[in-house]
Coordinates of C-alpha atoms in Angstrom, one line a residue:
M1 CA -38.7 21.3 10.4
N2 CA -36.5 19.1 8.2
K3 CA -34.7 21.7 6.1
L4 CA -30.9 21.6 6.8
P5 CA -29.2 25.0 7.5
F6 CA -26.8 24.4 4.5
T7 CA -27.2 23.1 0.9
V8 CA -26.8 19.5 0.1
P9 CA -26.4 18.7 -3.6
G10 CA -29.3 16.7 -5.0
N11 CA -31.4 17.7 -2.0
P12 CA -32.0 14.1 -0.8
D13 CA -35.0 13.5 1.4
T14 CA -32.8 11.9 4.1
P15 CA -29.2 13.0 3.8
L16 CA -26.4 10.6 5.0
F17 CA -23.7 12.1 7.3
L18 CA -20.2 10.7 8.0
A19 CA -19.7 11.2 11.7
P20 CA -16.7 13.2 13.1
Q21 CA -14.4 10.4 14.4
A22 CA -11.0 11.0 15.8
G23 CA -8.3 9.2 13.8
V24 CA -10.8 8.1 11.2
S25 CA -12.6 11.0 9.5
E26 CA -9.6 12.3 7.7
S27 CA -9.8 13.7 4.2
P28 CA -9.0 10.4 2.4
F29 CA -11.8 8.6 4.3
R30 CA -14.2 11.4 3.9
R31 CA -13.7 11.4 0.1
L32 CA -14.0 7.6 0.0
C33 CA -17.3 7.7 1.9
R34 CA -18.5 10.5 -0.4
S35 CA -17.8 8.3 -3.4
F36 CA -20.0 5.7 -1.9
G37 CA -22.9 8.1 -1.2
A38 CA -22.2 10.1 2.0
D39 CA -24.0 13.5 1.4
V40 CA -22.4 15.4 4.3
V41 CA -19.1 14.9 6.1
L42 CA -17.5 16.3 9.2
T43 CA -13.8 16.6 10.2
E44 CA -12.3 14.8 13.2
F45 CA -13.3 16.7 16.3
V46 CA -10.7 19.4 17.0
S47 CA -9.7 21.1 20.3
A48 CA -10.7 24.8 20.5
E49 CA -7.6 25.4 22.6
G50 CA -5.4 23.9 19.9
I51 CA -6.9 26.1 17.3
V52 CA -6.5 29.3 19.4
R53 CA -2.9 28.4 20.1
E54 CA -2.3 27.8 16.4
N55 CA -1.0 24.3 17.0
E56 CA 0.3 22.9 13.8
R57 CA -1.0 19.4 14.5
T58 CA -4.4 20.8 15.2
A59 CA -4.4 22.7 12.0
N60 CA -3.7 19.5 10.1
Y61 CA -7.0 18.1 11.3
L62 CA -8.8 21.0 9.7
R63 CA -7.6 20.4 6.2
F64 CA -10.2 19.8 3.5
D65 CA -10.7 20.4 -0.2
D66 CA -13.8 22.1 -1.8
E67 CA -14.6 18.7 -3.3
E68 CA -15.6 17.5 0.1
R69 CA -18.4 20.0 0.6
P70 CA -20.8 20.2 2.3
I71 CA -18.5 19.8 5.3
G72 CA -18.6 20.8 8.9
I73 CA -15.7 21.4 11.2
Q74 CA -16.4 20.1 14.7
I75 CA -14.8 21.7 17.7
F76 CA -14.8 20.8 21.4
G77 CA -14.0 22.6 24.6
A78 CA -15.5 23.8 27.9
D79 CA -14.7 27.6 27.9
P80 CA -17.3 29.7 25.9
G81 CA -14.7 32.4 25.1
T82 CA -12.2 30.0 23.7
M83 CA -14.8 28.1 21.8
A84 CA -16.0 31.4 20.3
E85 CA -12.5 32.5 19.3
A86 CA -11.7 29.1 17.8
A87 CA -15.0 29.1 15.8
A88 CA -14.3 32.6 14.5
M89 CA -10.8 31.5 13.4
V90 CA -12.1 28.4 11.7
A91 CA -14.8 30.3 9.9
E92 CA -12.4 32.9 8.6
A93 CA -9.5 30.6 7.6
Y94 CA -11.4 27.6 6.4
A95 CA -14.9 28.7 5.6
P96 CA -16.6 25.3 6.2
D97 CA -20.4 25.0 5.5
F98 CA -21.2 24.8 9.2
V99 CA -19.5 24.7 12.6
D100 CA -20.5 21.8 14.8
I101 CA -20.0 21.7 18.6
N102 CA -19.1 18.4 20.2
F103 CA -21.1 17.6 23.3
G104 CA -21.0 13.9 22.8
C105 CA -17.4 12.5 22.9
P106 CA -17.2 10.0 25.9
V107 CA -13.4 9.6 25.8
K108 CA -11.9 10.1 29.3
K109 CA -9.1 12.5 28.3
V110 CA -11.7 14.8 26.8
V111 CA -14.3 14.5 29.5
K112 CA -11.8 15.1 32.3
R113 CA -11.3 18.6 30.9
N114 CA -15.1 19.0 30.9
G115 CA -15.2 18.8 27.1
G116 CA -17.4 16.6 24.9
S117 CA -20.1 14.8 26.9
G118 CA -18.5 16.3 30.0
C119 CA -20.4 19.5 29.3
L120 CA -23.7 17.7 29.8
R121 CA -23.2 17.8 33.5
D122 CA -23.9 21.5 33.3
L123 CA -26.7 22.6 30.8
G124 CA -26.1 26.2 31.7
L125 CA -22.5 25.8 30.4
V126 CA -23.9 24.1 27.2
G127 CA -26.2 27.1 26.6
R128 CA -23.3 29.6 27.1
I129 CA -21.0 27.7 24.7
V130 CA -23.6 27.5 22.0
R131 CA -24.6 31.2 22.3
A132 CA -20.9 32.3 22.3
V133 CA -20.2 30.3 19.1
V134 CA -23.3 31.5 17.4
A135 CA -22.4 35.1 18.1
A136 CA -18.9 34.6 16.8
V137 CA -19.5 33.2 13.4
P138 CA -21.7 34.0 10.3
L139 CA -22.1 30.2 9.6
P140 CA -24.8 27.8 10.8
V141 CA -23.9 26.4 14.2
T142 CA -24.9 22.8 14.9
V143 CA -24.4 20.4 17.8
K144 CA -23.9 16.7 18.4
I145 CA -25.1 15.5 21.8
R146 CA -25.7 12.3 23.8
S147 CA -28.8 11.7 25.8
G148 CA -27.1 12.7 29.1
F149 CA -23.9 12.2 31.1
D150 CA -25.4 9.3 32.9
E151 CA -28.7 7.7 33.6
A152 CA -29.5 10.2 36.3
T153 CA -29.1 13.1 33.9
R154 CA -30.6 11.4 30.9
D155 CA -32.9 13.9 29.2
P156 CA -32.2 14.5 25.5
V157 CA -35.1 16.8 25.1
A158 CA -33.9 19.1 27.8
I159 CA -30.3 19.1 26.3
G160 CA -31.6 19.6 22.7
S161 CA -33.9 22.4 23.8
V162 CA -31.1 24.2 25.6
C163 CA -29.0 24.0 22.4
R164 CA -31.9 25.1 20.2
E165 CA -32.8 28.1 22.4
A166 CA -29.1 29.2 22.4
G167 CA -29.1 29.2 18.5
A168 CA -28.2 25.8 17.3
R169 CA -29.8 25.2 13.9
M170 CA -29.4 21.4 13.8
V171 CA -29.0 18.8 16.5
T172 CA -27.5 15.3 16.1
L173 CA -28.4 12.8 18.8
H174 CA -26.6 9.7 19.7
P175 CA -29.1 8.2 22.2
R176 CA -26.7 6.8 24.7
T177 CA -25.3 8.5 27.8
R178 CA -21.6 9.1 28.4
A179 CA -21.7 6.3 31.0
D180 CA -23.0 3.9 28.4
M181 CA -20.0 4.6 26.2
Y182 CA -20.9 2.2 23.2
S183 CA -22.5 -0.6 25.2
G184 CA -26.1 -1.8 24.9
R185 CA -28.4 -0.6 22.2
A186 CA -28.9 3.1 21.2
R187 CA -32.4 4.1 22.2
W188 CA -33.8 5.3 18.9
D189 CA -37.1 6.2 20.4
E190 CA -35.3 9.2 22.0
I191 CA -34.5 10.4 18.6
G192 CA -38.1 10.4 17.6
T193 CA -39.1 12.2 20.8
L194 CA -36.5 14.9 20.1
V195 CA -37.8 15.2 16.5
G196 CA -41.2 16.0 17.9
A197 CA -39.8 18.5 20.5
L198 CA -37.6 20.7 18.3
D199 CA -38.3 23.0 15.3
V200 CA -34.9 22.4 13.8
P201 CA -33.6 19.2 12.0
V202 CA -32.7 16.3 14.2
I203 CA -30.1 13.9 12.8
G204 CA -30.1 10.3 14.2
N205 CA -26.9 8.5 15.1
G206 CA -26.2 5.2 16.6
D207 CA -26.1 1.5 15.6
I208 CA -26.3 1.9 11.8
V209 CA -24.3 -1.1 10.7
A210 CA -26.4 -2.2 7.7
G211 CA -28.4 -0.4 5.0
E212 CA -31.6 -1.7 6.4
D213 CA -30.8 0.0 9.8
A214 CA -30.9 3.4 8.1
R215 CA -34.4 2.7 6.7
R216 CA -35.6 1.4 10.1
M217 CA -34.2 4.5 11.9
K218 CA -35.9 6.8 9.5
D219 CA -39.3 5.0 9.7
R220 CA -39.1 4.7 13.5
T221 CA -37.9 8.3 14.4
G222 CA -38.8 10.6 11.5
C223 CA -35.3 12.1 11.7
A224 CA -34.2 14.6 9.1
G225 CA -30.9 12.7 8.3
I226 CA -28.8 9.8 9.5
M227 CA -25.2 9.9 10.7
I228 CA -23.1 6.8 10.3
A229 CA -20.0 6.3 12.5
R230 CA -18.5 3.0 13.6
G231 CA -20.5 1.1 11.0
S232 CA -18.4 2.8 8.3
H233 CA -15.1 1.4 9.6
G234 CA -13.7 -0.8 6.9
A235 CA -17.1 -0.6 5.1
P236 CA -17.5 2.7 3.3
W237 CA -20.0 0.9 1.0
L238 CA -22.5 1.1 3.9
F239 CA -23.5 4.6 2.6
R240 CA -24.4 3.1 -0.8
Q241 CA -26.4 0.3 1.0
S242 CA -28.1 2.9 3.2
R243 CA -29.1 5.1 0.3
A244 CA -30.6 2.1 -1.5
A245 CA -32.6 1.1 1.6
L246 CA -33.8 4.7 2.2
D247 CA -34.9 5.0 -1.5
G248 CA -36.8 1.7 -1.4
H249 CA -34.4 0.0 -3.8
R250 CA -32.7 -3.4 -3.5
V251 CA -29.8 -3.1 -1.1
P252 CA -26.6 -4.2 -2.7
G253 CA -24.5 -6.8 -0.9
R254 CA -21.0 -6.3 0.5
P255 CA -18.1 -6.3 -2.1
D256 CA -16.3 -9.6 -2.6
V257 CA -12.9 -10.0 -0.9
R258 CA -11.0 -9.0 -4.0
T259 CA -13.0 -5.8 -4.5
R260 CA -12.8 -5.1 -0.8
F261 CA -9.0 -5.3 -0.9
R262 CA -8.9 -3.0 -4.0
I263 CA -10.9 -0.4 -2.1
C264 CA -8.6 -0.9 0.9
M265 CA -5.5 -0.4 -1.2
R266 CA -6.8 2.8 -2.8
H267 CA -7.7 4.1 0.6
A268 CA -4.2 3.3 1.8
E269 CA -2.6 5.0 -1.2
N270 CA -4.6 8.2 -0.6
A271 CA -4.0 8.2 3.2
I272 CA -0.2 8.0 2.6
A273 CA -0.3 10.7 -0.1
F274 CA -2.3 13.0 2.2
G275 CA -0.4 12.3 5.4
G276 CA 3.0 13.5 4.2
D277 CA 5.0 11.1 6.3
P278 CA 4.7 7.7 4.7
D279 CA 6.1 5.6 7.6
K280 CA 3.7 7.3 10.1
A281 CA 0.8 7.1 7.7
V282 CA 1.3 3.4 7.2
R283 CA 1.4 2.8 11.0
E284 CA -1.8 4.9 11.5
F285 CA -3.5 3.0 8.7
R286 CA -3.1 -0.4 10.4
K287 CA -6.4 0.1 12.2
H288 CA -8.1 0.4 8.9
L289 CA -6.5 -2.8 7.7
G290 CA -7.9 -4.5 10.7
W291 CA -11.4 -3.2 9.9
Y292 CA -11.2 -4.1 6.2
T293 CA -10.3 -7.7 7.0
K294 CA -12.9 -8.2 9.8
G295 CA -15.0 -11.3 9.3
L296 CA -12.7 -12.9 6.6
A297 CA -11.8 -16.5 6.8
D298 CA -8.5 -16.9 8.7
G299 CA -8.8 -13.2 9.3
R300 CA -6.9 -13.3 12.6
R301 CA -3.7 -14.6 10.9
L302 CA -4.1 -12.1 8.1
R303 CA -4.3 -9.2 10.6
Q304 CA -1.3 -10.4 12.5
R305 CA 0.7 -10.0 9.2
L306 CA -0.9 -6.7 8.4
F307 CA -0.2 -5.2 11.8
Q308 CA 3.5 -5.7 11.1
V309 CA 3.7 -4.0 7.7
Q310 CA 6.0 -1.0 7.4
D311 CA 5.2 0.3 3.9
L312 CA 2.6 0.2 1.2
R313 CA 4.4 -2.4 -0.8
E314 CA 4.2 -4.8 2.2
V315 CA 0.4 -4.1 2.5
R316 CA -0.1 -5.1 -1.1
S317 CA 2.1 -8.1 -0.8
V318 CA 0.2 -9.4 2.3
L319 CA -3.2 -8.9 0.7
E320 CA -2.1 -10.5 -2.6
R321 CA -0.8 -13.5 -0.8
Y322 CA -4.1 -13.9 1.0
L323 CA -6.0 -13.8 -2.3
R324 CA -3.7 -16.4 -3.8
E325 CA -4.0 -18.7 -0.8
T326 CA -7.8 -18.4 -0.9
G327 CA -8.0 -18.7 -4.7
D328 CA -9.3 -15.2 -5.4
G329 CA -6.4 -14.1 -7.7
G330 CA -4.7 -10.7 -7.3
F331 CA -5.0 -7.1 -8.2
A332 CA -3.6 -7.1 -11.7
G333 CA -5.7 -5.1 -14.1
D334 CA -8.2 -4.1 -11.5
G335 CA -9.8 -0.6 -11.2
V336 CA -12.2 0.8 -8.8
D337 CA -14.2 3.6 -10.5
L338 CA -15.8 4.8 -7.3
I339 CA -12.7 5.9 -5.5
V340 CA -11.4 9.4 -5.8
T341 CA -7.6 9.8 -5.6
V342 CA -6.3 12.3 -3.1
A343 CA -3.1 14.1 -4.3
P344 CA -0.5 15.1 -1.8
T345 CA -1.1 18.8 -2.4
D346 CA -4.8 18.6 -1.8
A347 CA -6.3 20.9 0.8
G348 CA -5.1 24.0 -1.1
K349 CA -6.3 27.2 0.6
H350 CA -7.7 25.3 3.5
A351 CA -4.2 24.2 4.7
R352 CA -3.8 26.1 8.0
V353 CA -5.0 28.8 10.3
P354 CA -3.1 31.9 9.3
A355 CA -0.4 33.1 11.6
G356 CA -0.8 36.3 13.5
R357 CA -4.3 35.7 14.7

């Protein structure tokens, strides 16, 4: 069954998802990817314990605007009761289109608390968490999984089946184990096997770095949708390329350097406006600067300059200097019609979990 448990405008045959990525999938980047063709976005994954404790920093990760819909809020944790309480708070205060459970994060600090892919060592726990969250919220509950904790426990069909039997209405599979981290190749054939085993939509994730990859994954697996993660770093236009490939159209090339820098600057402006603390926002944006300049001639020297910037003016100055040195001109008079500006007050009624819960 390919029908998603929430509405996607335009009802594309194969919707494109922006993955929930810590420190990356913030509102400005979600909007940027939406402008390039992402059909569904998810928040950064958020700690259930942080939500229940009404941690202010955690609440900031949950901010979104209605223009970002359809959007899912992804939560992680290892205690079914806490996960259920957090999901209920999220559903009431933020009303996302769906709640997603993270069973895939391989990061050590998450796994050591048995969260993320750590849960995959105990499929009984996985089932209890999903059932608890399903019972707690009126929204569709979905899951993101890996193929196992390690090679000995590798069994994506068993994991997906446990989630489905517990009430999950969509399963996203990244076909690597936790032990694999991001090494080797994602085993796309496991996505196809899971598609055949479940009666809910299966979303494929892993190793989508070019538009043609999206088409190949769809053809090879029959997945209901495709989730893009690391391939989007510094390349939000990957969604446009993937949509063209999926629709059988000519895949557009990458933007030239000048256009890439214009997109980067607009992203930086929006990130700083959204973050509230300009100095902190610029520091946190440096990783994006590294991604946007990956593969450029003399890129290493450029990144060395960019990793020292302290404000937006310096970012622009360094990029303009590079354009002049390479003969590509500057930003004067440019405009990027695909980029949506994020105002500092965006997030409106979705600003925080109400006190007193």
